[in-house]
mmCIF file of C-alpha atoms and ligand atoms in Angstrom:
data_model
loop_
_atom_site.group_PDB
_atom_site.id
_atom_site.type_symbol
_atom_site.label_atom_id
_atom_site.label_comp_id
_atom_site.label_asym_id
_atom_site.label_seq_id
_atom_site.Cartn_x
_atom_site.Cartn_y
_atom_site.Cartn_z
ATOM 1 C CA MET A 1 -0.056 -0.024 -0.040
ATOM 2 C CA PRO A 2 1.474 3.447 -0.951
ATOM 3 C CA ILE A 3 2.102 5.883 1.810
ATOM 4 C CA GLU A 4 2.596 9.591 0.958
ATOM 5 C CA ILE A 5 5.757 10.679 2.918
ATOM 6 C CA ILE A 6 5.519 14.265 2.026
ATOM 7 C CA ASP A 7 3.413 16.104 -0.588
ATOM 8 C CA GLY A 8 4.002 14.364 -3.944
ATOM 9 C CA ILE A 9 6.372 11.877 -2.780
ATOM 10 C CA TYR A 10 5.109 8.273 -2.092
ATOM 11 C CA TYR A 11 6.647 5.342 -0.421
ATOM 12 C CA VAL A 12 5.564 2.351 -2.837
ATOM 13 C CA GLY A 13 7.980 -0.333 -1.506
ATOM 14 C CA ILE A 14 7.353 -3.723 -0.219
ATOM 15 C CA HIS A 15 7.155 -5.231 3.301
ATOM 16 C CA ASP A 16 8.827 -8.585 3.394
ATOM 17 C CA TRP A 17 7.375 -9.765 6.754
ATOM 18 C CA ASN A 18 8.533 -13.323 6.586
ATOM 19 C CA LEU A 19 12.077 -12.762 5.553
ATOM 20 C CA ARG A 20 14.353 -14.609 8.129
ATOM 21 C CA ASN A 21 17.557 -14.946 6.441
ATOM 22 C CA PHE A 22 19.044 -12.515 3.985
ATOM 23 C CA HIS A 23 21.983 -14.492 2.452
ATOM 24 C CA GLY A 24 23.190 -15.653 5.860
ATOM 25 C CA TYR A 25 22.102 -12.524 7.773
ATOM 26 C CA SER A 26 19.294 -13.406 10.235
ATOM 27 C CA THR A 27 16.414 -11.079 9.857
ATOM 28 C CA TYR A 28 14.081 -11.763 12.931
ATOM 29 C CA ARG A 29 11.934 -8.769 12.193
ATOM 30 C CA GLY A 30 11.756 -9.283 8.387
ATOM 31 C CA SER A 31 12.780 -6.412 5.932
ATOM 32 C CA THR A 32 11.619 -4.004 3.401
ATOM 33 C CA TYR A 33 12.597 -3.139 0.052
ATOM 34 C CA ASN A 34 11.783 0.484 -0.251
ATOM 35 C CA SER A 35 10.934 2.296 -3.414
ATOM 36 C CA TYR A 36 9.857 6.019 -3.715
ATOM 37 C CA LEU A 37 7.587 7.606 -6.403
ATOM 38 C CA ILE A 38 8.010 11.407 -6.956
ATOM 39 C CA VAL A 39 4.966 12.901 -8.797
ATOM 40 C CA ASP A 40 5.803 16.311 -10.206
ATOM 41 C CA ASP A 41 5.611 17.637 -13.734
ATOM 42 C CA LYS A 42 7.871 14.623 -14.498
ATOM 43 C CA ILE A 43 7.425 11.449 -12.561
ATOM 44 C CA ALA A 44 10.289 9.510 -11.212
ATOM 45 C CA LEU A 45 10.540 6.048 -9.510
ATOM 46 C CA ILE A 46 13.571 5.658 -7.234
ATOM 47 C CA ASP A 47 14.820 2.098 -6.801
ATOM 48 C CA GLN A 48 13.075 -1.277 -7.543
ATOM 49 C CA VAL A 49 12.192 -4.278 -5.366
ATOM 50 C CA LYS A 50 12.918 -7.959 -5.264
ATOM 51 C CA GLY A 51 11.757 -9.930 -7.939
ATOM 52 C CA PRO A 52 9.016 -12.181 -6.385
ATOM 53 C CA PHE A 53 7.261 -8.977 -5.217
ATOM 54 C CA THR A 54 6.880 -7.445 -8.615
ATOM 55 C CA GLU A 55 3.220 -7.660 -8.899
ATOM 56 C CA GLU A 56 2.532 -6.083 -5.534
ATOM 57 C CA PHE A 57 4.956 -3.463 -6.448
ATOM 58 C CA ILE A 58 3.141 -2.698 -9.612
ATOM 59 C CA LYS A 59 -0.052 -2.510 -7.697
ATOM 60 C CA ASN A 60 1.458 0.017 -5.300
ATOM 61 C CA ILE A 61 2.660 2.206 -8.071
ATOM 62 C CA GLU A 62 -0.481 2.026 -10.040
ATOM 63 C CA GLU A 63 -2.697 3.286 -6.933
ATOM 64 C CA ILE A 64 -0.749 6.672 -7.634
ATOM 65 C CA VAL A 65 -0.016 6.710 -11.350
ATOM 66 C CA PRO A 66 -0.216 4.378 -14.382
ATOM 67 C CA LEU A 67 3.132 2.893 -15.051
ATOM 68 C CA ASP A 68 3.253 4.329 -18.652
ATOM 69 C CA LYS A 69 3.233 7.795 -17.226
ATOM 70 C CA ILE A 70 6.619 7.395 -15.405
ATOM 71 C CA ASP A 71 9.329 9.408 -16.930
ATOM 72 C CA TYR A 72 12.327 8.079 -15.115
ATOM 73 C CA LEU A 73 13.461 4.991 -13.475
ATOM 74 C CA ILE A 74 16.235 5.831 -11.134
ATOM 75 C CA CYS A 75 18.319 2.713 -10.066
ATOM 76 C CA ASN A 76 20.716 3.566 -7.338
ATOM 77 C CA HIS A 77 21.951 0.134 -6.942
ATOM 78 C CA LEU A 78 22.326 -3.094 -8.920
ATOM 79 C CA GLU A 79 21.936 -5.708 -6.272
ATOM 80 C CA GLY A 80 18.907 -7.898 -6.805
ATOM 81 C CA ASP A 81 16.870 -6.662 -3.886
ATOM 82 C CA HIS A 82 16.796 -3.181 -5.308
ATOM 83 C CA SER A 83 16.761 -4.230 -9.016
ATOM 84 C CA GLN A 84 14.999 -7.403 -10.011
ATOM 85 C CA SER A 85 11.579 -5.906 -10.603
ATOM 86 C CA LEU A 86 13.102 -3.518 -13.194
ATOM 87 C CA VAL A 87 12.782 -6.417 -15.830
ATOM 88 C CA LYS A 88 8.963 -6.103 -15.737
ATOM 89 C CA ILE A 89 8.716 -2.579 -14.694
ATOM 90 C CA SER A 90 10.806 -1.276 -17.567
ATOM 91 C CA GLU A 91 8.336 -3.191 -19.981
ATOM 92 C CA LEU A 92 5.362 -1.418 -18.620
ATOM 93 C CA ALA A 93 6.977 1.856 -17.992
ATOM 94 C CA LYS A 94 7.674 2.037 -21.693
ATOM 95 C CA ASN A 95 8.169 5.773 -21.682
ATOM 96 C CA ALA A 96 10.607 5.862 -18.864
ATOM 97 C CA GLN A 97 14.436 6.661 -19.126
ATOM 98 C CA ILE A 98 16.568 4.325 -16.893
ATOM 99 C CA ILE A 99 19.109 6.186 -14.965
ATOM 100 C CA THR A 100 22.037 4.673 -13.143
ATOM 101 C CA SER A 101 25.511 5.686 -12.004
ATOM 102 C CA GLU A 102 28.255 5.137 -14.572
ATOM 103 C CA ARG A 103 29.443 2.044 -13.011
ATOM 104 C CA GLY A 104 25.988 0.825 -12.698
ATOM 105 C CA LYS A 105 25.230 0.890 -16.500
ATOM 106 C CA PRO A 106 27.492 -2.097 -17.416
ATOM 107 C CA GLY A 107 26.383 -3.979 -14.466
ATOM 108 C CA PHE A 108 22.604 -3.670 -15.228
ATOM 109 C CA LEU A 109 23.313 -4.675 -18.889
ATOM 110 C CA LYS A 110 25.390 -7.653 -17.909
ATOM 111 C CA MET A 111 23.171 -8.855 -14.976
ATOM 112 C CA TYR A 112 19.790 -8.638 -16.940
ATOM 113 C CA LYS A 113 20.869 -9.055 -20.474
ATOM 114 C CA LYS A 114 18.314 -6.498 -21.785
ATOM 115 C CA ASP A 115 18.599 -4.117 -24.560
ATOM 116 C CA TRP A 116 18.036 -1.110 -22.188
ATOM 117 C CA ASP A 117 18.862 2.487 -23.239
ATOM 118 C CA ILE A 118 20.378 3.397 -19.862
ATOM 119 C CA LYS A 119 21.403 7.038 -19.163
ATOM 120 C CA PRO A 120 24.481 6.994 -16.772
ATOM 121 C CA VAL A 121 24.888 9.919 -14.429
ATOM 122 C CA LYS A 122 27.892 11.218 -12.451
ATOM 123 C CA GLU A 123 28.427 13.296 -9.394
ATOM 124 C CA GLY A 124 26.662 16.787 -9.639
ATOM 125 C CA ASP A 125 24.369 15.675 -12.560
ATOM 126 C CA GLU A 126 20.978 16.954 -12.074
ATOM 127 C CA LEU A 127 17.508 16.176 -13.259
ATOM 128 C CA ASN A 128 14.629 18.641 -13.234
ATOM 129 C CA LEU A 129 11.165 17.192 -12.392
ATOM 130 C CA GLY A 130 9.294 20.623 -12.337
ATOM 131 C CA LYS A 131 9.046 21.984 -8.772
ATOM 132 C CA ARG A 132 11.768 19.261 -7.568
ATOM 133 C CA LYS A 133 15.141 18.626 -8.701
ATOM 134 C CA LEU A 134 17.198 15.646 -8.293
ATOM 135 C CA LYS A 135 21.007 15.532 -7.849
ATOM 136 C CA PHE A 136 22.880 12.487 -8.134
ATOM 137 C CA LEU A 137 25.780 11.192 -5.871
ATOM 138 C CA PRO A 138 27.555 8.052 -6.626
ATOM 139 C CA VAL A 139 29.086 6.332 -3.484
ATOM 140 C CA PRO A 140 31.157 3.516 -4.840
ATOM 141 C CA MET A 141 31.269 0.473 -2.408
ATOM 142 C CA ILE A 142 28.298 1.649 -0.217
ATOM 143 C CA HIS A 143 27.540 -1.039 -0.774
ATOM 144 C CA TRP A 144 28.826 -2.179 -4.367
ATOM 145 C CA PRO A 145 31.006 -0.241 -6.894
ATOM 146 C CA ASP A 146 27.792 1.021 -8.711
ATOM 147 C CA SER A 147 25.952 2.442 -5.639
ATOM 148 C CA MET A 148 24.596 5.857 -5.832
ATOM 149 C CA MET A 149 22.594 8.222 -3.618
ATOM 150 C CA THR A 150 19.948 10.645 -5.069
ATOM 151 C CA TYR A 151 19.222 13.902 -3.337
ATOM 152 C CA CYS A 152 15.967 15.825 -3.816
ATOM 153 C CA LEU A 153 15.511 19.480 -3.572
ATOM 154 C CA PRO A 154 14.013 21.657 -2.337
ATOM 155 C CA ASP A 155 12.898 19.033 0.248
ATOM 156 C CA LYS A 156 16.425 18.110 1.197
ATOM 157 C CA ILE A 157 15.623 14.372 1.135
ATOM 158 C CA LEU A 158 18.512 12.014 0.707
ATOM 159 C CA PHE A 159 17.676 8.708 -0.953
ATOM 160 C CA SER A 160 20.472 6.816 0.477
ATOM 161 C CA ASN A 161 19.870 3.305 -0.894
ATOM 162 C CA ASP A 162 21.624 0.765 1.359
ATOM 163 C CA ALA A 163 23.393 3.250 3.559
ATOM 164 C CA PHE A 164 21.524 3.967 6.858
ATOM 165 C CA GLY A 165 19.338 1.010 6.273
ATOM 166 C CA GLN A 166 18.047 -1.606 8.764
ATOM 167 C CA HIS A 167 16.557 -5.113 8.112
ATOM 168 C CA ILE A 168 13.240 -4.424 9.921
ATOM 169 C CA CYS A 169 9.723 -4.501 8.615
ATOM 170 C CA ARG A 170 7.281 -2.165 10.316
ATOM 171 C CA SER A 171 3.800 -0.976 9.096
ATOM 172 C CA LYS A 172 4.577 2.437 10.444
ATOM 173 C CA ILE A 173 7.476 3.560 8.088
ATOM 174 C CA PHE A 174 9.048 6.544 10.019
ATOM 175 C CA ASP A 175 11.652 6.437 12.686
ATOM 176 C CA ASP A 176 9.596 8.534 15.181
ATOM 177 C CA GLU A 177 6.592 6.057 14.969
ATOM 178 C CA ASN A 178 8.693 3.277 16.200
ATOM 179 C CA ASP A 179 10.853 2.277 19.216
ATOM 180 C CA LEU A 180 14.105 4.146 18.459
ATOM 181 C CA ASN A 181 16.175 1.773 20.421
ATOM 182 C CA LYS A 182 14.963 -1.162 18.291
ATOM 183 C CA ILE A 183 15.537 0.708 15.067
ATOM 184 C CA LEU A 184 19.133 1.797 16.052
ATOM 185 C CA ASP A 185 19.906 -1.716 17.143
ATOM 186 C CA GLU A 186 18.936 -3.129 13.741
ATOM 187 C CA ALA A 187 20.901 -0.260 12.049
ATOM 188 C CA LYS A 188 23.817 -1.199 14.041
ATOM 189 C CA LYS A 189 23.531 -4.920 12.982
ATOM 190 C CA TYR A 190 23.075 -3.855 9.430
ATOM 191 C CA TYR A 191 26.184 -1.591 9.448
ATOM 192 C CA ALA A 192 28.256 -4.319 11.159
ATOM 193 C CA ASN A 193 27.377 -7.140 8.743
ATOM 194 C CA ILE A 194 27.120 -5.196 5.470
ATOM 195 C CA VAL A 195 29.573 -2.122 5.470
ATOM 196 C CA MET A 196 31.813 -2.368 8.562
ATOM 197 C CA HIS A 197 34.702 -3.275 6.251
ATOM 198 C CA LEU A 198 34.032 -0.262 4.132
ATOM 199 C CA SER A 199 34.391 2.227 7.141
ATOM 200 C CA GLY A 200 37.049 4.194 5.483
ATOM 201 C CA ILE A 201 34.901 4.755 2.298
ATOM 202 C CA ILE A 202 31.901 5.579 4.480
ATOM 203 C CA LEU A 203 33.885 8.294 6.289
ATOM 204 C CA ARG A 204 34.983 9.863 2.899
ATOM 205 C CA ALA A 205 31.323 9.834 1.739
ATOM 206 C CA LEU A 206 29.968 11.221 4.900
ATOM 207 C CA LYS A 207 32.648 14.004 4.666
ATOM 208 C CA LYS A 208 31.731 14.663 1.184
ATOM 209 C CA ILE A 209 28.078 14.933 1.868
ATOM 210 C CA THR A 210 28.373 16.966 5.048
ATOM 211 C CA GLU A 211 31.385 19.055 4.451
ATOM 212 C CA ASP A 212 32.329 19.356 0.832
ATOM 213 C CA LEU A 213 28.885 19.391 -0.737
ATOM 214 C CA LYS A 214 27.275 20.834 2.570
ATOM 215 C CA LEU A 215 24.094 18.973 1.676
ATOM 216 C CA GLU A 216 21.453 19.991 4.319
ATOM 217 C CA ILE A 217 19.455 16.727 5.052
ATOM 218 C CA LYS A 218 15.957 16.673 6.438
ATOM 219 C CA MET A 219 14.917 13.250 5.723
ATOM 220 C CA ILE A 220 17.001 9.948 4.831
ATOM 221 C CA CYS A 221 15.010 7.473 2.807
ATOM 222 C CA PRO A 222 16.998 4.120 2.788
ATOM 223 C CA SER A 223 16.222 1.208 0.761
ATOM 224 C CA HIS A 224 15.582 -1.085 3.757
ATOM 225 C CA GLY A 225 13.785 -0.303 6.845
ATOM 226 C CA VAL A 226 12.301 2.804 8.275
ATOM 227 C CA ILE A 227 12.760 6.395 7.034
ATOM 228 C CA TRP A 228 14.789 8.824 9.038
ATOM 229 C CA ARG A 229 12.902 12.011 9.572
ATOM 230 C CA SER A 230 13.227 12.992 13.315
ATOM 231 C CA HIS A 231 16.494 11.357 14.017
ATOM 232 C CA THR A 232 18.427 12.070 10.898
ATOM 233 C CA LEU A 233 21.197 13.560 12.758
ATOM 234 C CA LYS A 234 21.417 10.739 15.198
ATOM 235 C CA ILE A 235 21.885 8.070 12.556
ATOM 236 C CA ILE A 236 24.538 10.102 10.735
ATOM 237 C CA GLU A 237 26.459 10.501 14.119
ATOM 238 C CA LYS A 238 26.226 6.756 14.502
ATOM 239 C CA TYR A 239 27.586 6.137 11.108
ATOM 240 C CA LEU A 240 30.439 8.539 11.918
ATOM 241 C CA TYR A 241 31.198 6.812 15.173
ATOM 242 C CA TRP A 242 31.142 3.434 13.795
ATOM 243 C CA SER A 243 33.222 4.365 10.734
ATOM 244 C CA ASN A 244 35.783 5.923 12.987
ATOM 245 C CA ARG A 245 36.317 2.456 14.251
ATOM 246 C CA ASN A 246 35.697 3.441 17.836
ATOM 247 C CA THR A 247 35.640 0.552 20.347
ATOM 248 C CA GLU A 248 34.373 0.223 23.876
ATOM 249 C CA GLU A 249 35.886 -1.263 26.926
ATOM 250 C CA LYS A 250 34.413 -4.621 25.960
ATOM 251 C CA VAL A 251 35.721 -8.187 25.509
ATOM 252 C CA LEU A 252 33.794 -10.714 23.306
ATOM 253 C CA ILE A 253 34.339 -14.337 23.927
ATOM 254 C CA ILE A 254 33.148 -16.342 21.150
ATOM 255 C CA TYR A 255 33.475 -20.103 21.156
ATOM 256 C CA ASP A 256 32.197 -23.675 20.485
ATOM 257 C CA THR A 257 32.735 -26.801 22.436
ATOM 258 C CA MET A 258 32.720 -30.495 22.033
ATOM 259 C CA TRP A 259 32.676 -31.922 25.701
ATOM 260 C CA HIS A 260 32.467 -28.482 27.388
ATOM 261 C CA SER A 261 36.180 -28.161 28.142
ATOM 262 C CA THR A 262 36.502 -25.048 26.026
ATOM 263 C CA GLU A 263 33.286 -23.846 27.345
ATOM 264 C CA LYS A 264 34.690 -24.080 30.846
ATOM 265 C CA MET A 265 37.779 -22.211 29.747
ATOM 266 C CA ALA A 266 35.507 -19.491 28.327
ATOM 267 C CA MET A 267 33.651 -19.143 31.495
ATOM 268 C CA ALA A 268 36.829 -18.868 33.812
ATOM 269 C CA ILE A 269 38.421 -16.289 31.246
ATOM 270 C CA ALA A 270 35.030 -14.253 31.595
ATOM 271 C CA GLU A 271 35.327 -14.484 35.367
ATOM 272 C CA GLY A 272 38.913 -12.876 35.104
ATOM 273 C CA ILE A 273 37.592 -10.195 32.813
ATOM 274 C CA ILE A 274 34.742 -9.375 35.224
ATOM 275 C CA THR A 275 37.041 -8.974 38.246
ATOM 276 C CA GLU A 276 38.672 -6.092 36.284
ATOM 277 C CA GLY A 277 35.290 -4.327 35.851
ATOM 278 C CA VAL A 278 35.426 -4.770 32.051
ATOM 279 C CA GLU A 279 32.307 -5.728 30.219
ATOM 280 C CA THR A 280 32.425 -9.118 28.520
ATOM 281 C CA ARG A 281 29.827 -10.965 26.424
ATOM 282 C CA ILE A 282 29.894 -14.708 25.866
ATOM 283 C CA TYR A 283 28.587 -16.410 22.686
ATOM 284 C CA ASN A 284 28.476 -20.111 21.879
ATOM 285 C CA LEU A 285 28.599 -20.366 17.930
ATOM 286 C CA THR A 286 26.194 -23.332 17.972
ATOM 287 C CA LEU A 287 23.517 -21.263 19.751
ATOM 288 C CA THR A 288 24.038 -17.845 18.316
ATOM 289 C CA ASP A 289 23.781 -16.614 14.517
ATOM 290 C CA ASN A 290 26.979 -15.181 13.271
ATOM 291 C CA SER A 291 25.392 -11.956 12.073
ATOM 292 C CA ASP A 292 24.221 -11.279 15.757
ATOM 293 C CA ILE A 293 27.680 -11.856 17.043
ATOM 294 C CA ILE A 294 29.215 -9.484 14.392
ATOM 295 C CA LYS A 295 26.781 -6.619 15.663
ATOM 296 C CA GLU A 296 28.767 -7.042 18.884
ATOM 297 C CA VAL A 297 31.957 -7.139 17.215
ATOM 298 C CA LEU A 298 31.361 -3.543 15.795
ATOM 299 C CA ASP A 299 32.362 -2.021 19.119
ATOM 300 C CA SER A 300 34.454 -4.607 20.948
ATOM 301 C CA ARG A 301 38.052 -3.914 21.764
ATOM 302 C CA ALA A 302 39.078 -7.503 22.276
ATOM 303 C CA LEU A 303 37.983 -10.664 20.613
ATOM 304 C CA LEU A 304 38.816 -14.041 22.253
ATOM 305 C CA ILE A 305 38.136 -17.120 20.135
ATOM 306 C CA GLY A 306 37.707 -20.469 21.781
ATOM 307 C CA THR A 307 37.751 -23.708 19.768
ATOM 308 C CA PRO A 308 38.370 -27.272 20.450
ATOM 309 C CA THR A 309 40.819 -29.143 18.264
ATOM 310 C CA ILE A 310 39.210 -31.717 15.933
ATOM 311 C CA ASN A 311 40.788 -33.793 13.333
ATOM 312 C CA ASN A 312 44.140 -31.685 14.118
ATOM 313 C CA GLY A 313 42.196 -28.527 13.233
ATOM 314 C CA ILE A 314 39.604 -25.767 13.993
ATOM 315 C CA PHE A 315 36.145 -26.652 14.933
ATOM 316 C CA PRO A 316 33.964 -26.110 12.052
ATOM 317 C CA THR A 317 31.477 -23.423 13.378
ATOM 318 C CA VAL A 318 34.679 -21.514 14.599
ATOM 319 C CA GLY A 319 36.316 -21.841 11.245
ATOM 320 C CA GLY A 320 33.191 -20.666 9.568
ATOM 321 C CA PHE A 321 32.700 -17.683 11.756
ATOM 322 C CA LEU A 322 36.499 -16.500 11.431
ATOM 323 C CA THR A 323 36.195 -16.796 7.614
ATOM 324 C CA TYR A 324 33.120 -14.366 7.908
ATOM 325 C CA LEU A 325 34.744 -12.188 10.569
ATOM 326 C CA LYS A 326 38.074 -11.585 8.587
ATOM 327 C CA GLY A 327 36.287 -10.269 5.538
ATOM 328 C CA LEU A 328 34.466 -7.652 7.731
ATOM 329 C CA LYS A 329 37.800 -6.200 9.156
ATOM 330 C CA PRO A 330 36.857 -5.914 12.720
ATOM 331 C CA PRO A 331 37.870 -2.910 14.589
ATOM 332 C CA ALA A 332 39.183 -4.740 17.745
ATOM 333 C CA LYS A 333 42.554 -3.794 18.903
ATOM 334 C CA ILE A 334 43.679 -7.108 20.430
ATOM 335 C CA ALA A 335 42.634 -10.669 19.943
ATOM 336 C CA SER A 336 43.610 -14.192 20.972
ATOM 337 C CA ALA A 337 42.481 -17.704 21.102
ATOM 338 C CA PHE A 338 41.859 -20.536 23.584
ATOM 339 C CA GLY A 339 40.671 -24.090 23.765
ATOM 340 C CA SER A 340 41.122 -27.625 24.665
ATOM 341 C CA TYR A 341 42.673 -30.484 22.737
ATOM 342 C CA GLY A 342 43.129 -34.134 22.997
ATOM 343 C CA TRP A 343 46.232 -35.770 21.825
ATOM 344 C CA SER A 344 47.541 -33.195 19.358
ATOM 345 C CA PRO A 345 48.624 -30.003 21.212
ATOM 346 C CA LYS A 346 48.785 -28.019 17.942
ATOM 347 C CA GLY A 347 45.502 -27.681 15.939
ATOM 348 C CA GLY A 348 42.362 -25.568 16.524
ATOM 349 C CA VAL A 349 43.945 -22.772 18.545
ATOM 350 C CA GLU A 350 46.847 -22.120 16.101
ATOM 351 C CA ALA A 351 44.369 -22.222 13.125
ATOM 352 C CA ALA A 352 42.213 -19.639 14.875
ATOM 353 C CA LEU A 353 45.302 -17.334 15.607
ATOM 354 C CA GLU A 354 46.145 -17.509 11.847
ATOM 355 C CA GLU A 355 42.650 -16.328 10.924
ATOM 356 C CA LEU A 356 42.995 -13.496 13.515
ATOM 357 C CA LYS A 357 46.155 -12.375 11.980
ATOM 358 C CA GLU A 358 44.478 -12.272 8.544
ATOM 359 C CA ALA A 359 41.652 -10.247 10.044
ATOM 360 C CA LYS A 360 44.344 -7.505 10.581
ATOM 361 C CA ILE A 361 43.717 -7.041 14.373
ATOM 362 C CA PRO A 362 46.738 -5.153 15.503
ATOM 363 C CA GLU A 363 47.927 -7.202 18.626
ATOM 364 C CA ILE A 364 47.630 -10.905 18.940
ATOM 365 C CA ILE A 365 48.005 -12.040 22.519
ATOM 366 C CA GLU A 366 49.723 -15.325 23.480
ATOM 367 C CA PRO A 367 46.903 -17.988 23.432
ATOM 368 C CA ILE A 368 45.997 -20.336 26.244
ATOM 369 C CA LYS A 369 45.432 -24.128 25.913
ATOM 370 C CA CYS A 370 44.640 -27.094 28.036
ATOM 371 C CA GLN A 371 44.551 -30.922 27.389
ATOM 372 C CA PHE A 372 41.310 -32.814 27.873
ATOM 373 C CA THR A 373 39.357 -31.253 30.583
ATOM 374 C CA PRO A 374 40.767 -28.252 32.406
ATOM 375 C CA ASP A 375 41.689 -28.926 36.195
ATOM 376 C CA PRO A 376 41.135 -26.127 38.883
ATOM 377 C CA GLU A 377 44.748 -24.980 38.314
ATOM 378 C CA GLU A 378 44.163 -24.619 34.598
ATOM 379 C CA LEU A 379 40.926 -22.731 35.038
ATOM 380 C CA GLU A 380 42.666 -20.471 37.495
ATOM 381 C CA ALA A 381 45.200 -19.841 34.839
ATOM 382 C CA CYS A 382 42.424 -19.081 32.402
ATOM 383 C CA LYS A 383 40.985 -16.533 34.884
ATOM 384 C CA GLU A 384 44.352 -14.907 35.238
ATOM 385 C CA TRP A 385 44.547 -14.837 31.456
ATOM 386 C CA GLY A 386 41.261 -13.162 31.174
ATOM 387 C CA LYS A 387 42.210 -10.673 33.914
ATOM 388 C CA ASN A 388 45.429 -9.610 32.081
ATOM 389 C CA ILE A 389 43.486 -9.126 28.765
ATOM 390 C CA ALA A 390 41.006 -6.943 30.647
ATOM 391 C CA ILE A 391 43.841 -4.731 32.090
ATOM 392 C CA LYS A 392 45.153 -4.559 28.627
ATOM 393 C CA VAL A 393 41.776 -3.528 27.137
ATOM 394 C CA LYS A 394 41.540 -0.796 29.976
ATOM 395 C CA SER A 395 44.970 0.631 28.776
ATOM 396 C CA LEU A 396 43.838 1.047 25.198
ATOM 397 C CA SER A 397 41.205 3.454 23.587
HETATM 398 FE FE1 FEO B 1 20.018 -3.862 -0.239
HETATM 399 FE FE2 FEO B 1 23.346 -3.970 -1.615
HETATM 400 O O1 FEO B 1 21.343 -4.519 -1.352
#
């Protein structure tokens, strides 16, 4: 159902209430594929939706205007959740000019193999719609090389595509109509899992938007989740904070266990950390989804990875998590590994340390291991190890 967000601009996107997994990212609250229709002397549709929702999308648009009245199909991003419906929409909106970024054009043609006449735009290009004007702002790598934002004047609305999004599905589509803490929590998870590794690029883009171009932003309309209209500054500040790779006095203990020995070590390590008054959180990888843990990684100063040794190597869930982690370039300052082993003293812990080094964490602390089940002395050593890491964490900022 379309919703008029301000006079003449409509939300015509899709609510995907039942989405629970977005290529490996858990979406307990569903998600949305946002699209916006600007009705002026000329009519522009900003962004598309995921293919299976095309018929519903068409219905939303046609409650406002017939598709053949659309003049411009502005496609800020190629990824399927924002482009798949274009195949059908472009057939029905037969008078519309497709607009993408310069890097988007070859991508759209390759992805969809259509004979589309795409007009590429670059930074600063403008499009007059009548009373309104659009300015284009390519933002490569937020989140793909083709990604672009579109800025609408005089309303000062930034159609930001993936940036500032959240995987959350709400019937009320504005930030101030929802629980802000839940929205910010989803924005944090989204940032951590989707763009954390691009923080330098995001910082430069934020600088360009706010300092170089001095764009005033009254409303941010992302391509997922709610629209920011009352907390616009807040989400920009959050992005600045996360992109600066700030960490808190917090240690994450992430582990899996076969016969509870590595788990006992995890609990003893946590005890040591707690005695130093440092916050710690413990996650068993069999029980918690990777994408939820990554949200916690975003502001953790230390990461401690626990793995048993199995077949002379790392435990599968731990290996999988570390593969995901290292691609996201965590901002942690220190890291280490711990775990139990049976007959082979070298294996899982060493493999975990290698992965942490590849994740480019600046300081890797000497690990701690025990054979079979930890005895009281070994648990005391784990506690002491955790305590020393907490002291180190307090000394860093
Ligand atoms: Fe929501 Fe990069 O797609």
